[in-house]
């Protein structure tokens, strides 16, 4: 339950757990991979993930151990989205007054590959009306399988913006893993995947062996303007270029949230998963709102929009440096009369460092409360990702969270995860134990939203952290501290 236990400086979050790695520098991440599962890694500075800095990280079970399910082979799908505009220009637009929103991505990608109708963009390519692309570049990813076998599909999403839905023509999927935790198996014909999440599903290749089949990934939660990404489930020995006889499966309507909720609600812990402690000592409610600061559009948590300091928290807190960040205690709650169904009455907000100090080893509940954005009748999906911990998902609800909703929490088999979604106008309740010494980001995994301030920082047991590698401290005030200590 404690990723990066004992190595909080190897978590990779610039300004939180370490200094950003400068151009041409090398930084070696050393940490213990103590839990088998489907994961991925990515840059956590600016919007480098959207620029393509990511990859899969699959942890196998230790020698002599067994997964609680059987399969004959495995396939790995890392899903992402792709913009033609470079991320510096995207970030500039997002920080501009007025906001220049990035819009929808031009493609969805499966293992870095996607489809794009280049002729649509011909007018954008100087001096050319033709579409220049290398042969094969836009071909669907081929997933080679044998008939009548069971395959484990590992699926993760590192999208910048898009929420996704995945389906395979004629093949039902048995969901068995979520974010590196085994779940009680259940069958679906399509599944939602939010940025930051990972799953394993088992499929059986029991369809007519003379055909190939489409796997399709489409957009959810935002009006789709991006064509689905396609892969081909290629039954051997058919040629991979033998096109499936029917059309690719179509994602459910983008705003069919009942469909998305029914999928999320089905995810429950597999028997034998650790259960949550019953008595939280603290409940923090985090209201997610879209706001304005000096004419710029931001996202705020309890009316504070996250900005990160030049000196990473892990170092400045461990060495008790003064004035390294604004350490005012952020609010634990939001106004009783705040109407989550309407745009904010007073949209103006402030910036801050949003550091929640947690008592070491204490059990904490967080209620993530969604609300209306700046425009009427708009509330978006936000997948929240917690570093340094798995948490139990205790429940979801529509509208504003009320005290009596606590009685409906699932304490029997809540799933353990590290990413969970808040649905439009809804709330999601999670519980975790603050038992991992370090400073941890907790944020919306939609990269432009994090860039616009949608996150908080959790600090626990920082005094217990020892031997922070100097390479993680060589910037800001900890950089100065290192120089003072080493100059004659
Ligand atoms: O953060 C966002 O900004 C835009 C829109 O709200 C303002 O243009 C959008 O769709 C977001 O998700």
PDB file of C-alpha atoms and ligand atoms in Angstrom, residues 99 101 222 290 299 380 449 452, ligand 1:
ATOM      1  CA  UNK A  99      -7.384  31.483 -21.422  1.00  0.00           C
ATOM      2  CA  UNK A 101      -7.916  26.387 -24.118  1.00  0.00           C
ATOM      3  CA  UNK A 222     -16.208  15.475 -23.433  1.00  0.00           C
ATOM      4  CA  UNK A 290     -12.986  26.397 -11.866  1.00  0.00           C
ATOM      5  CA  UNK A 299      -8.849  25.279 -11.056  1.00  0.00           C
ATOM      6  CA  UNK A 380     -16.401  17.683 -15.928  1.00  0.00           C
ATOM      7  CA  UNK A 449      -5.921  20.866 -15.181  1.00  0.00           C
ATOM      8  CA  UNK A 452      -4.078  25.243 -13.971  1.00  0.00           C
TER       9      UNK A 452
HETATM   10  O1  LIG B   1     -10.090  23.571 -17.956  1.00  0.00           O
HETATM   11  C1  LIG B   1     -10.837  23.687 -18.912  1.00  0.00           C
HETATM   12  O2  LIG B   1     -11.088  24.853 -19.581  1.00  0.00           O
HETATM   13  C2  LIG B   1     -11.991  24.559 -20.660  1.00  0.00           C
HETATM   14  C3  LIG B   1     -13.210  25.398 -20.575  1.00  0.00           C
HETATM   15  O3  LIG B   1     -13.825  25.235 -19.330  1.00  0.00           O
HETATM   16  C4  LIG B   1     -12.895  26.863 -20.750  1.00  0.00           C
HETATM   17  O4  LIG B   1     -12.598  27.118 -22.086  1.00  0.00           O
HETATM   18  C5  LIG B   1     -12.284  23.140 -20.500  1.00  0.00           C
HETATM   19  O5  LIG B   1     -13.126  22.486 -21.264  1.00  0.00           O
HETATM   20  C6  LIG B   1     -11.588  22.651 -19.488  1.00  0.00           C
HETATM   21  O6  LIG B   1     -11.586  21.385 -19.103  1.00  0.00           O
END
